[in-house]
Amino acid sequence: MPKVKVDGIEVEVPQGATVLQACEVAGKEIPRFCYHERLSIAGNCRMCLVEMEKSPKPVASCAMPVADGQVIYTNTEMVKKARQGVMEFLLINHPLDCPICDQGGECDLQDQSMKYGVDKSRYELNKRSVKEKYMGPLIKTVMTRCIHCTRCIRFAEEIAGVPEIGAINRGENMEITTYLEKTLDSELSANVIDLCPVGALTSKPYAFEARPWELTKTESIDVMDAVGSNIRVDTKGWEVKRILPRINDEINEEWISDKSRYACDGLLKNRLDTPFIKVNGKLQACSWVDAFKFISDNTKGFTGDKVFGAVGDLVDVETMYMFKKFFKDVLSSDNIDFRSKNYFIDPSHKANYLFNTSIARLEEADLVVLVGTNPRLEATILNTRIRKAYLARKTKVYSIGDVGDLTYPHENVGSSFSAIGDILAKNGKIYNSLKSAKKPVFIIGESGLSANGEYVLETIKKILKDNNFLNNDWNGLNILHQNASSVGAIYLNLLKSNFLDKLNDDTSKVVYLLGADEIKVKPVNKFIIYQGTHGGINSKIADVILPGAAYTEKQGLYVNTEGRVQDANKASFPPGDAKEDWKILRALSDVFKKTIDINSHLILRENLFKEYPIFKEVDELPKSEIDSLTFKNVTPVNGNIKIADFDFYFSNIIAASSKTMDECKKAKQILQKTGTDN
Amino acid sequence: MSGKHVAKDQPTAFEFNEVNLKRIQEILKKYPPERKKSAVMPLLDLAQRQHDNWIPNAAIKKIGEILEVPYIKVYEVATFYTMYNLAPVGKYFVQVCTTSPCMIRGSGKIVNLCKKHISEKEGKLSDDQKASWIEVECLGACVSAPMMQINDDFYEDLTEETATKIFEGIKSDKLPKHGSQKGRVGFEPNKRLTLVKN
């Protein structure tokens, strides 16, 4: 490994590292605009100039590879002057509109011109102005502010896989634009807002909402999908103003999907802020006491198999635990399920329902087989890892079931179940690729498990076992869940066979919907309790509505599709009379005179950890216990895997309530209708 | 100066003709298959020649499809280079050199003739949509200044009379022979060979 001296400090960096990285190892801060760790190197902003011994000119440290024996200076007069010069050039055409710029306060250009720039300009000519560009409903552009770092271009091309941004014209006339000014056709598009070091690309829904120093920042976990992206929730008072990604290399690196980022305005709309009861077929606002009394009056005598509990897609582990406890202790029932549509889950072993390869190691894959899943929509962040693998080693991707564009090339091998059987029988294209693969990955989606799920799961397990890809070094078996609550619910064993069928027949008398918005309930001869955050189809048919807290309004654990437990913090509080969900269940148990003796969130967690120690290991990947995995023989089946339609922008009640998501959906529809041909 | 002028009225479709499709195959042979995007510039040139001296967006898209590169990448190249026209310039695209040597030799008069015979404004199509003119920087024919370029051809040693003849030729589609309009062949000195004698 080459050794370099930076300002007298000797550091050793890996071969192929850049001078800038070496300087960082030495603890020296190098200003930069175009350089970004996760993007390719452009070297066009020139801000990272440093002095290198034996070089007559300052060198751009971001693009200069280290060589053994280099001597670098970052604090000489030459470097200072070079930086000042670059800064002056960058500011020539940059408007002085910081007071009305949304980037103000968190602007790289602002900060670095304070630290490295000069205090006045010598430029006397007119500044250029550039027309705004349309980049869709999320990205507000003020292109006059652009300093042409090209980070957005590189992001769109490399990470998002939608090479639609480019730099047109040249020299002073250079402009960043999308091809014919179209909406960016990506579920990750808003990440360019974070990447933009100036105020050229800012957030349209957040425009002029708040200044960064007014916001309270809370670290939390995203619940829009089962990936569990790490987020930061910025609040001003009660209102969630914006959501930004937090860096977590194991999961989301530093990206989040547009839904994670912008569904938050759905938290302000359509909220349930007071209990309701249905009187003469009409929902009426009422007090908590009345609502509880109404419940206890109408559910008398119904226990065991007559009560049904449906858990929704955004529910945290503590609430589910409390729900389970409530059903067991108060209603003497274990009739709870988290699935809003039928698909097969084998809870007997963790490996049967987790994303075992782990999201980070997906990058190492040299063969990806998607079985009934569209990761681009179901787990956008995870999809970027597959793309990364593709970019690194041209990973071959096969899909069983038609999925459309995935941002990387893939081959569709039909949607028949026999495509899986063929691999087992050592036939076909996939088997040929599997033979030479060292780290193959099979990703089974919920659609892949919905019909003949057991056959799909067991066959793929057997394929992996036969080819020795199911061991402690490499586990290629992956289930991709769609909902943030799914794995937590399986850990708590909230599964019941034939739940959905029985729910809508005569045996069900009481249905308790815990944030369950997707599940279809026929409101005949049933008493329906809806506990949740937003008004939707299921709250309309309910006899009682209990207003709960959304994911930003309570502390809670979420388990992502890898089985990783993560702690989401409370950033805001529930609106109006709404309460945290576990408290509602606690109070309700009182009304039934079967008090659950849990009086604080701390005690709730203690109980949870005692009963289910698996939740104790926050942020850790669950241990692989692959040796104890059992296998079953299954008989081949006929038919096709049908990938269920997935409405990315409306996939849960918060997103469906969001105005921004609605705009995104409309923009997407226009884009699909017109394409690039107008 | 602002960025490149892109036509508002765009044709909806563009197809290379038979001859050019064959030429494209020839051009692509020059590059390794995995680097065929390198052919973007010759292809843009072909499109421009086929399509009355300008490249419509439909052609940019077509080239993107042929070379399997995103449209924006082709668009970037097309807007970067000044010799690609993204708006109609007419069948006869006149570029008058007005850099110092030509200026001294009277390129101003040629520009005035352009205004009279083609269009009042630089870069605007003539009334019969046949031609347009622009001022350009040095075209490298200072020895025969003043000069102008019409499409691929240089017209040199211009005077007001010869230039007028050329502009009239544009109107009747009968251009005089290109090259020196004074009959010089090797751009020898006007009167006598001085260098060798001295």
Short mmCIF file of C-alpha atoms in Angstrom, two decimals, chain A residues 316-318 320-321 324 338 345-356 481 484-495 557-566 608-609 611-625:
data_model
loop_
_atom_site.label_atom_id
_atom_site.label_comp_id
_atom_site.label_asym_id
_atom_site.label_seq_id
_atom_site.Cartn_x
_atom_site.Cartn_y
_atom_site.Cartn_z
CA ASP A 316 -44.46 -1.10 14.84
CA VAL A 317 -43.39 -4.13 16.85
CA GLU A 318 -44.47 -2.84 20.27
CA MET A 320 -48.21 -5.61 17.48
CA TYR A 321 -46.92 -7.17 20.69
CA LYS A 324 -51.23 -9.90 20.53
CA PHE A 338 -50.69 -9.40 9.15
CA ILE A 345 -45.00 -17.88 4.89
CA ASP A 346 -43.21 -20.70 6.65
CA PRO A 347 -42.36 -19.33 10.08
CA SER A 348 -40.60 -22.52 11.21
CA HIS A 349 -37.14 -21.14 10.43
CA LYS A 350 -35.85 -17.62 10.03
CA ALA A 351 -34.18 -18.38 6.73
CA ASN A 352 -37.57 -19.24 5.27
CA TYR A 353 -38.86 -15.70 5.36
CA LEU A 354 -35.88 -13.32 5.57
CA PHE A 355 -33.71 -11.60 3.01
CA ASN A 356 -30.82 -13.82 3.99
CA HIS A 481 -41.38 -8.37 1.83
CA ALA A 484 -42.44 -2.54 7.17
CA SER A 485 -44.49 -4.56 9.64
CA SER A 486 -44.22 -7.95 7.94
CA VAL A 487 -41.08 -9.46 9.45
CA GLY A 488 -41.84 -8.09 12.91
CA ALA A 489 -45.24 -9.74 12.68
CA ILE A 490 -43.69 -13.05 11.69
CA TYR A 491 -41.22 -12.79 14.57
CA LEU A 492 -44.26 -12.35 16.84
CA ASN A 493 -45.95 -15.24 15.05
CA LEU A 494 -48.97 -13.24 14.00
CA LEU A 495 -49.95 -15.82 11.42
CA LEU A 557 -39.17 -0.96 16.60
CA TYR A 558 -39.38 -2.01 12.99
CA VAL A 559 -37.89 -5.11 11.44
CA ASN A 560 -36.79 -4.87 7.84
CA THR A 561 -36.86 -7.61 5.26
CA GLU A 562 -33.37 -8.76 6.32
CA GLY A 563 -34.69 -9.33 9.85
CA ARG A 564 -32.77 -6.35 11.14
CA VAL A 565 -34.46 -4.71 14.11
CA GLN A 566 -34.29 -0.92 14.04
CA LEU A 608 -41.23 -7.57 24.73
CA PHE A 609 -37.52 -8.33 25.08
CA GLU A 611 -40.73 -12.74 25.72
CA TYR A 612 -39.02 -12.27 22.34
CA PRO A 613 -35.28 -11.80 22.87
CA ILE A 614 -34.85 -11.56 19.10
CA PHE A 615 -35.86 -7.89 19.22
CA LYS A 616 -33.09 -7.07 21.64
CA GLU A 617 -30.40 -6.93 19.02
CA VAL A 618 -31.15 -3.56 17.48
CA ASP A 619 -29.36 -2.70 14.23
CA GLU A 620 -27.80 -6.17 14.01
CA LEU A 621 -28.34 -8.68 11.28
CA PRO A 622 -29.94 -11.82 12.72
CA LYS A 623 -27.56 -14.73 13.10
CA SER A 624 -27.66 -17.26 10.36
CA GLU A 625 -28.61 -20.66 11.70
#
